[in-house]
CSV table of C-alpha atoms and ligand atoms in Angstrom, one decimal:
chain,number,residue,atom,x,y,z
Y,1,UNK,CA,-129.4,-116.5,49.7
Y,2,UNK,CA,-128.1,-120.1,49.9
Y,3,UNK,CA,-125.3,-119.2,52.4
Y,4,UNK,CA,-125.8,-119.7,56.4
Y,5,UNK,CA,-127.8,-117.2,58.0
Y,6,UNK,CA,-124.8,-116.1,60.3
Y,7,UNK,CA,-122.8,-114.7,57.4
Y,8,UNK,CA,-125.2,-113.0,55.3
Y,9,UNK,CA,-125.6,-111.0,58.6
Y,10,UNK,CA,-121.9,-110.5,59.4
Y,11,UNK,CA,-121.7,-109.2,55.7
Y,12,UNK,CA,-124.7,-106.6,56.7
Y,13,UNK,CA,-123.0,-105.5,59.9
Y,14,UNK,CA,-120.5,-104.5,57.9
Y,15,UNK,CA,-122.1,-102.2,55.8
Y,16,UNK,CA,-122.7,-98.7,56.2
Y,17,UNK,CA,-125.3,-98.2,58.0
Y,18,UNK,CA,-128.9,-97.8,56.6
Y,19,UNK,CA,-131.2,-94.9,56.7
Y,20,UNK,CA,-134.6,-95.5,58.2
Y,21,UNK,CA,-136.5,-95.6,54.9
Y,22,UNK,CA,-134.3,-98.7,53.8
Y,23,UNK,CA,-134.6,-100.2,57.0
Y,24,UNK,CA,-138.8,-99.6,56.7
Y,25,UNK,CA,-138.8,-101.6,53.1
Y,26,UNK,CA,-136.5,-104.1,54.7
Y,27,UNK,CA,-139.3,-104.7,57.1
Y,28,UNK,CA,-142.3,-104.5,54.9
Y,29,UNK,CA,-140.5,-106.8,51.9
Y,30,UNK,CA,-139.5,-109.4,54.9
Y,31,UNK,CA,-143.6,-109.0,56.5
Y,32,UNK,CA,-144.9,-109.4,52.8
Y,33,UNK,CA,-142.6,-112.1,51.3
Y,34,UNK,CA,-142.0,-109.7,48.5
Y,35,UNK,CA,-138.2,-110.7,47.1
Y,36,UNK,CA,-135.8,-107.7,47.3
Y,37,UNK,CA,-131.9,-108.0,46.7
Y,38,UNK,CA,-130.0,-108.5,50.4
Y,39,UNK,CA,-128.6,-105.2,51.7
Y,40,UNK,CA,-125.4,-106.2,50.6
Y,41,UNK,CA,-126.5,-106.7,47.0
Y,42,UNK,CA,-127.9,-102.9,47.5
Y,43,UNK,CA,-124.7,-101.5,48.3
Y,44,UNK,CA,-123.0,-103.5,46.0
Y,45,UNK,CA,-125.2,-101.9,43.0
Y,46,UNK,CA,-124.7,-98.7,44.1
Y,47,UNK,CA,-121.2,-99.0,44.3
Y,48,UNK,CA,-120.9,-100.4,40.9
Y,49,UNK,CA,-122.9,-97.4,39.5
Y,50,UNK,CA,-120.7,-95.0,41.0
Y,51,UNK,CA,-117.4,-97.3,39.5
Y,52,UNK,CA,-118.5,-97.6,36.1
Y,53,UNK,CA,-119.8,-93.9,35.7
Y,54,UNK,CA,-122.8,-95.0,34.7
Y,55,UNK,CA,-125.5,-92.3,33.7
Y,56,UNK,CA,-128.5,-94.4,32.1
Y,57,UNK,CA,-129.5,-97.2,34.0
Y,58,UNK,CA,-132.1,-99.8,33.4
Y,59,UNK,CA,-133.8,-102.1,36.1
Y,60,UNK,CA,-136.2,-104.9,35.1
Y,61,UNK,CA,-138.2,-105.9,37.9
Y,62,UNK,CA,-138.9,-102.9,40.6
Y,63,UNK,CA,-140.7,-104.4,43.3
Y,64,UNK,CA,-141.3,-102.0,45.9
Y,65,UNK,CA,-138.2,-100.1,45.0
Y,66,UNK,CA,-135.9,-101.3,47.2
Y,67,UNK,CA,-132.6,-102.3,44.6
Y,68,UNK,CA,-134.0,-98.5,42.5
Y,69,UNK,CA,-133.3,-96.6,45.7
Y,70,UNK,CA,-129.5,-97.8,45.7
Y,71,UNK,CA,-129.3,-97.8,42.1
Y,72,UNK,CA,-130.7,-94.7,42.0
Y,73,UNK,CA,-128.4,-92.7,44.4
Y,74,UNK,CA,-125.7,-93.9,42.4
Y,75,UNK,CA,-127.1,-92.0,39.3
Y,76,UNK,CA,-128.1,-89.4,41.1
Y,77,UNK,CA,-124.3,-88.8,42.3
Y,78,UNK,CA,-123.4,-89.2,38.4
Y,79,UNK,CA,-126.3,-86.5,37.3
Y,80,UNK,CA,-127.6,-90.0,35.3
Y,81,UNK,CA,-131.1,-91.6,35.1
Y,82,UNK,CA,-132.7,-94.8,36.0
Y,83,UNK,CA,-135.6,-96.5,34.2
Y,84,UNK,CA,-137.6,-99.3,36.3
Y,85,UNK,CA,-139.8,-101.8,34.7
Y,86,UNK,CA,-142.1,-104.1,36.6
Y,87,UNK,CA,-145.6,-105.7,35.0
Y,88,UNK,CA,-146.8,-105.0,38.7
Y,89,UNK,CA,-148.5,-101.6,38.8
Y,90,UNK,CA,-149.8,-101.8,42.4
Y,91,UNK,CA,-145.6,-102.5,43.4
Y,92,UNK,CA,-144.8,-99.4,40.8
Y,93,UNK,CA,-147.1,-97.6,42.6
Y,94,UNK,CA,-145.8,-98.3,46.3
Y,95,UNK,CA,-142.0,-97.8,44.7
Y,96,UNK,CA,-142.9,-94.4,42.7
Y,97,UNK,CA,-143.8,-93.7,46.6
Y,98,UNK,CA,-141.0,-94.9,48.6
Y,99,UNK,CA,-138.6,-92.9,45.7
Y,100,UNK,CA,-140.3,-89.8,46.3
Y,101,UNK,CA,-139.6,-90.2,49.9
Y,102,UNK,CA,-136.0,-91.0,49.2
Y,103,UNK,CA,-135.9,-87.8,47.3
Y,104,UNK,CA,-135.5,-89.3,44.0
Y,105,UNK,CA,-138.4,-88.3,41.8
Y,106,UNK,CA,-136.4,-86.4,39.1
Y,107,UNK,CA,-133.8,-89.0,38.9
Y,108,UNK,CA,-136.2,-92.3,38.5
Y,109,UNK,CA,-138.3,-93.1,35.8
Y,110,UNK,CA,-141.2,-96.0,36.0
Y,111,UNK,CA,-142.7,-98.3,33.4
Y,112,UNK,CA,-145.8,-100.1,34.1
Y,113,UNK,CA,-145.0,-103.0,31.5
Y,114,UNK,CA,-143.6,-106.4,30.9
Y,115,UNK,CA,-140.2,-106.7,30.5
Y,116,UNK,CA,-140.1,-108.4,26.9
Y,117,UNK,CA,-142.6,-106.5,25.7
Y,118,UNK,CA,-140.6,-103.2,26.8
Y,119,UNK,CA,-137.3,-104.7,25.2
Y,120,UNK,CA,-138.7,-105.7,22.0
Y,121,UNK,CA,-139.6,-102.1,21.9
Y,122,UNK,CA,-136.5,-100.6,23.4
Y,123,UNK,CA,-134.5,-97.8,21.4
Y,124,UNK,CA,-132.5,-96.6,23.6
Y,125,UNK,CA,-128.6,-97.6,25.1
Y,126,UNK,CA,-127.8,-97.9,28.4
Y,127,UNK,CA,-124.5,-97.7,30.8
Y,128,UNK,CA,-125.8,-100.6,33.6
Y,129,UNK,CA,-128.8,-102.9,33.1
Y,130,UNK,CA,-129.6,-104.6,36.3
Y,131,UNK,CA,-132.0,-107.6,36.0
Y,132,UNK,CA,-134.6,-108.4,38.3
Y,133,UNK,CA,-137.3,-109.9,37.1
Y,134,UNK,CA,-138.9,-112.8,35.7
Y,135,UNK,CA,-136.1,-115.8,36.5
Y,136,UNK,CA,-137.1,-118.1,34.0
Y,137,UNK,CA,-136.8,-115.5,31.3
Y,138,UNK,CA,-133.8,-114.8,31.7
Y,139,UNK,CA,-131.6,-116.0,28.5
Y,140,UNK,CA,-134.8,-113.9,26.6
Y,141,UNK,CA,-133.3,-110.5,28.4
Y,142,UNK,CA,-130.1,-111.4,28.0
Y,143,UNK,CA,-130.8,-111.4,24.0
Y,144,UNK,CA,-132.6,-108.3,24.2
Y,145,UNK,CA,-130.5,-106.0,26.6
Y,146,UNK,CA,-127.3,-106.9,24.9
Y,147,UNK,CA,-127.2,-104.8,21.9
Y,148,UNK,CA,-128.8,-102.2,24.2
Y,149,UNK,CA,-125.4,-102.1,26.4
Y,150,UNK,CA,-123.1,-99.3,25.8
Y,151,UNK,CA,-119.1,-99.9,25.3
Y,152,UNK,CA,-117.9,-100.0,28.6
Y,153,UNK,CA,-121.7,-101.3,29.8
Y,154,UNK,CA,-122.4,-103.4,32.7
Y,155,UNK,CA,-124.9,-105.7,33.3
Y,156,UNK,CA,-125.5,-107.2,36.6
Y,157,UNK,CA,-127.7,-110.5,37.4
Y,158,UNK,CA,-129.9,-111.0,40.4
Y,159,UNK,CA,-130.3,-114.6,41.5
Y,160,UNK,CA,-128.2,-116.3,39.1
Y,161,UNK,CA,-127.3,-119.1,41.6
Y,162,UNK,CA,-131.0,-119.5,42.2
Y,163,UNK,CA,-130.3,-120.9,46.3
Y,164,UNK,CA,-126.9,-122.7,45.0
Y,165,UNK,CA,-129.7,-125.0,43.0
Y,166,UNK,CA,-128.2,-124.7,39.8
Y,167,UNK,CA,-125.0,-126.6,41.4
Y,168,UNK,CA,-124.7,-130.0,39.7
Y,169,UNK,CA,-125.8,-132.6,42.0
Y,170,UNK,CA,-127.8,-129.8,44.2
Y,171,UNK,CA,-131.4,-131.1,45.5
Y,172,UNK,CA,-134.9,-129.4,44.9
Y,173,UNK,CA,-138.3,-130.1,43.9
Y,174,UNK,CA,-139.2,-131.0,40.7
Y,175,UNK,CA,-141.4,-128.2,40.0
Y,176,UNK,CA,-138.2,-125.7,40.3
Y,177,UNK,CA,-136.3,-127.9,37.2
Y,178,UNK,CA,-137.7,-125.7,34.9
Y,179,UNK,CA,-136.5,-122.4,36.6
Y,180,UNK,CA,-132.8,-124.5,37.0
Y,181,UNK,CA,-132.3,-125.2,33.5
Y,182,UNK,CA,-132.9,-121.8,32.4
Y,183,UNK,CA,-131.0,-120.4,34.6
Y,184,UNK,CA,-128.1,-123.1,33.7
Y,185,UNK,CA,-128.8,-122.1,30.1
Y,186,UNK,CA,-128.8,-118.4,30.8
Y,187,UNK,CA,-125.1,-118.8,32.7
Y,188,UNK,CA,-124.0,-120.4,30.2
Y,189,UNK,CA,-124.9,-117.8,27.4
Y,190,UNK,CA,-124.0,-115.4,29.6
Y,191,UNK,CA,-120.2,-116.6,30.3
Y,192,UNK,CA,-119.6,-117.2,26.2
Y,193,UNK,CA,-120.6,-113.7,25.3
Y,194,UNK,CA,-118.3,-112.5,23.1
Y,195,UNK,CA,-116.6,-109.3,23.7
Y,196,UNK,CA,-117.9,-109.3,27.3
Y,197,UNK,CA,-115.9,-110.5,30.7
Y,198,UNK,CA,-117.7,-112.1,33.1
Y,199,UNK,CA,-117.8,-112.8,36.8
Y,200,UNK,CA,-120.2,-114.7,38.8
Y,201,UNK,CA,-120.0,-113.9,42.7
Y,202,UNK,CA,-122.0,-116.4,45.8
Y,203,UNK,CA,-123.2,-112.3,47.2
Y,204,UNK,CA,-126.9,-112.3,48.0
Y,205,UNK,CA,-128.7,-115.1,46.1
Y,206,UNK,CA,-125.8,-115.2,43.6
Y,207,UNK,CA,-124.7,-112.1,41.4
Y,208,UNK,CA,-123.6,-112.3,37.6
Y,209,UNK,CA,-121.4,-109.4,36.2
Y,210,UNK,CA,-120.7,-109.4,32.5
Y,211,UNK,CA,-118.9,-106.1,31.2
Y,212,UNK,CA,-119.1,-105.0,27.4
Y,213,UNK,CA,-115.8,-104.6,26.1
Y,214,UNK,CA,-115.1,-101.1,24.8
Y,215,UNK,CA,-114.2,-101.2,21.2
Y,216,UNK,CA,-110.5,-101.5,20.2
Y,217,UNK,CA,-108.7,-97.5,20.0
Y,218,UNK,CA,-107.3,-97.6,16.4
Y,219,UNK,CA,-105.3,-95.0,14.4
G,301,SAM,C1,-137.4,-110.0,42.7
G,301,SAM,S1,-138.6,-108.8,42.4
G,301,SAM,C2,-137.6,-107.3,42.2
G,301,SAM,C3,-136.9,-106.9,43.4
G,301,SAM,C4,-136.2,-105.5,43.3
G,301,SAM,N1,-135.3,-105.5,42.2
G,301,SAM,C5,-135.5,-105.3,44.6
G,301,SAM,O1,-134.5,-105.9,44.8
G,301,SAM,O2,-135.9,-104.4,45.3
G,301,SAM,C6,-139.1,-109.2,40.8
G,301,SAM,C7,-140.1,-108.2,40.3
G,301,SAM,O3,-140.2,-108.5,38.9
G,301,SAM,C8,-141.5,-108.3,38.5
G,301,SAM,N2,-141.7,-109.1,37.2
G,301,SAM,C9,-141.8,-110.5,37.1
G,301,SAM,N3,-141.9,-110.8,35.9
G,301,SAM,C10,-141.9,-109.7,35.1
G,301,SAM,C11,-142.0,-109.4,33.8
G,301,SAM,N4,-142.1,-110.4,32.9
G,301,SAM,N5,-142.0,-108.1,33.4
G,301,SAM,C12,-141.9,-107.1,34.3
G,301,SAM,N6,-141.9,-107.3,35.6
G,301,SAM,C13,-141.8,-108.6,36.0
G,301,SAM,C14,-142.4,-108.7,39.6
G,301,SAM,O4,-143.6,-108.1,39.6
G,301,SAM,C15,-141.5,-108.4,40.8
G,301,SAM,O5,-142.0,-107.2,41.4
């Protein structure tokens, strides 16, 4: 989040309000530093399950399953699926936990495995593909989850405007460059797709939206 405290928390206050398992994760990412998407960013994903339809969902990077559980009630409200990959089983293990509690076992499924390696094995197509995961590889899932998008598909970015760093003239250390340029690189790619539309929004820690255009109805 790059924008002032006081409006990311107006934005929360005026969301609906969370049930106490959310509210427990929200405590324990905050008491572990472990990065989880703003509550608003969790609404927002649920809400753009339910708009698109979407019935197979993939997540790369789980955590503790914080973004699944939105994601997650979203499918479950379409009778669709979510997939969650994160390399870090001890996280998988805590999130397989917390989605049992939220009474989502049937509807999530977990993948102990890095996310290259699980798209350069992918077969199968998918309605939203939410990434979360390693920053600096992004523009490698963007090349992999592509062709695995169905007509109609969404994909939706987490941290695409990386603390407003990737603003021209914006200040960090030098050992974020790196991390900037691909994620400059990756926006870029991202907003020449063809056959996508995109839209980049300032919500959370920035939020990239690119949909797959259906295919032309013809006679
Ligand atoms: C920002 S956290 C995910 C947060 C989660 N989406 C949420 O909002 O609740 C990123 C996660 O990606 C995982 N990760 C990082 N690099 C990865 C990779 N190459 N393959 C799979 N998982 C990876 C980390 O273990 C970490 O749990």
């Amino acid at each position: 989040m790059f924008y002032p405290f006081a409006l990311e928390k107006y934005l929360e206050d005026l969301l609906p309000p969370r049930d106490e398992l959310l509210l427990e994760m929200e405590r324990t990412a905050l008491e572990e530093t472990i990065p989880v998407v703003t509550p608003a960013v969790g609404n927002f994903l649920q809400m753009l399950v339910r708009f698109c339809g979407a019935r197979k969902i993939l997540e790369l990077g789980t955590a503790i399953g914080y973004s699944t559980i939105y994601l997650g009630r979203g499918a479950e409200e379409n009778g669709g699926r979510v997939l969650t990959v994160d390399m870090n089983r001890g996280r998988l293990d805590r999130a397989r936990e917390y989605v049992k509690r939220a009474g989502l076992a049937e509807t999530v499924d977990f993948r102990p495995e890095n996310a290259l390696h699980f798209l350069r094995g992918n077969k199968e197509r998918f309605d939203l593909i939410f990434i979360d995961a390693a920053k600096g590889e992004y523009p490698e899932y963007l090349e992999l989850t592509v062709p695995f998008l169905n007509p109609g598909g969404l994909l939706v970015v987490d941290n695409v405007l990386f603390r407003g760093w990737v603003v021209p003239g914006a200040v960090y250390e030098p050992k974020y460059e790196r991390m900037v340029s691909r994620m400059r690189k990756f926006l870029d790619e991202l907003t020449a797709l063809k056959g996508f539309g995109c839209s980049v929004l300032p919500l959370g820690d920035g939020i990239a939206l690119a949909h797959k255009e259906r295919e032309p109805i013809t006679d």
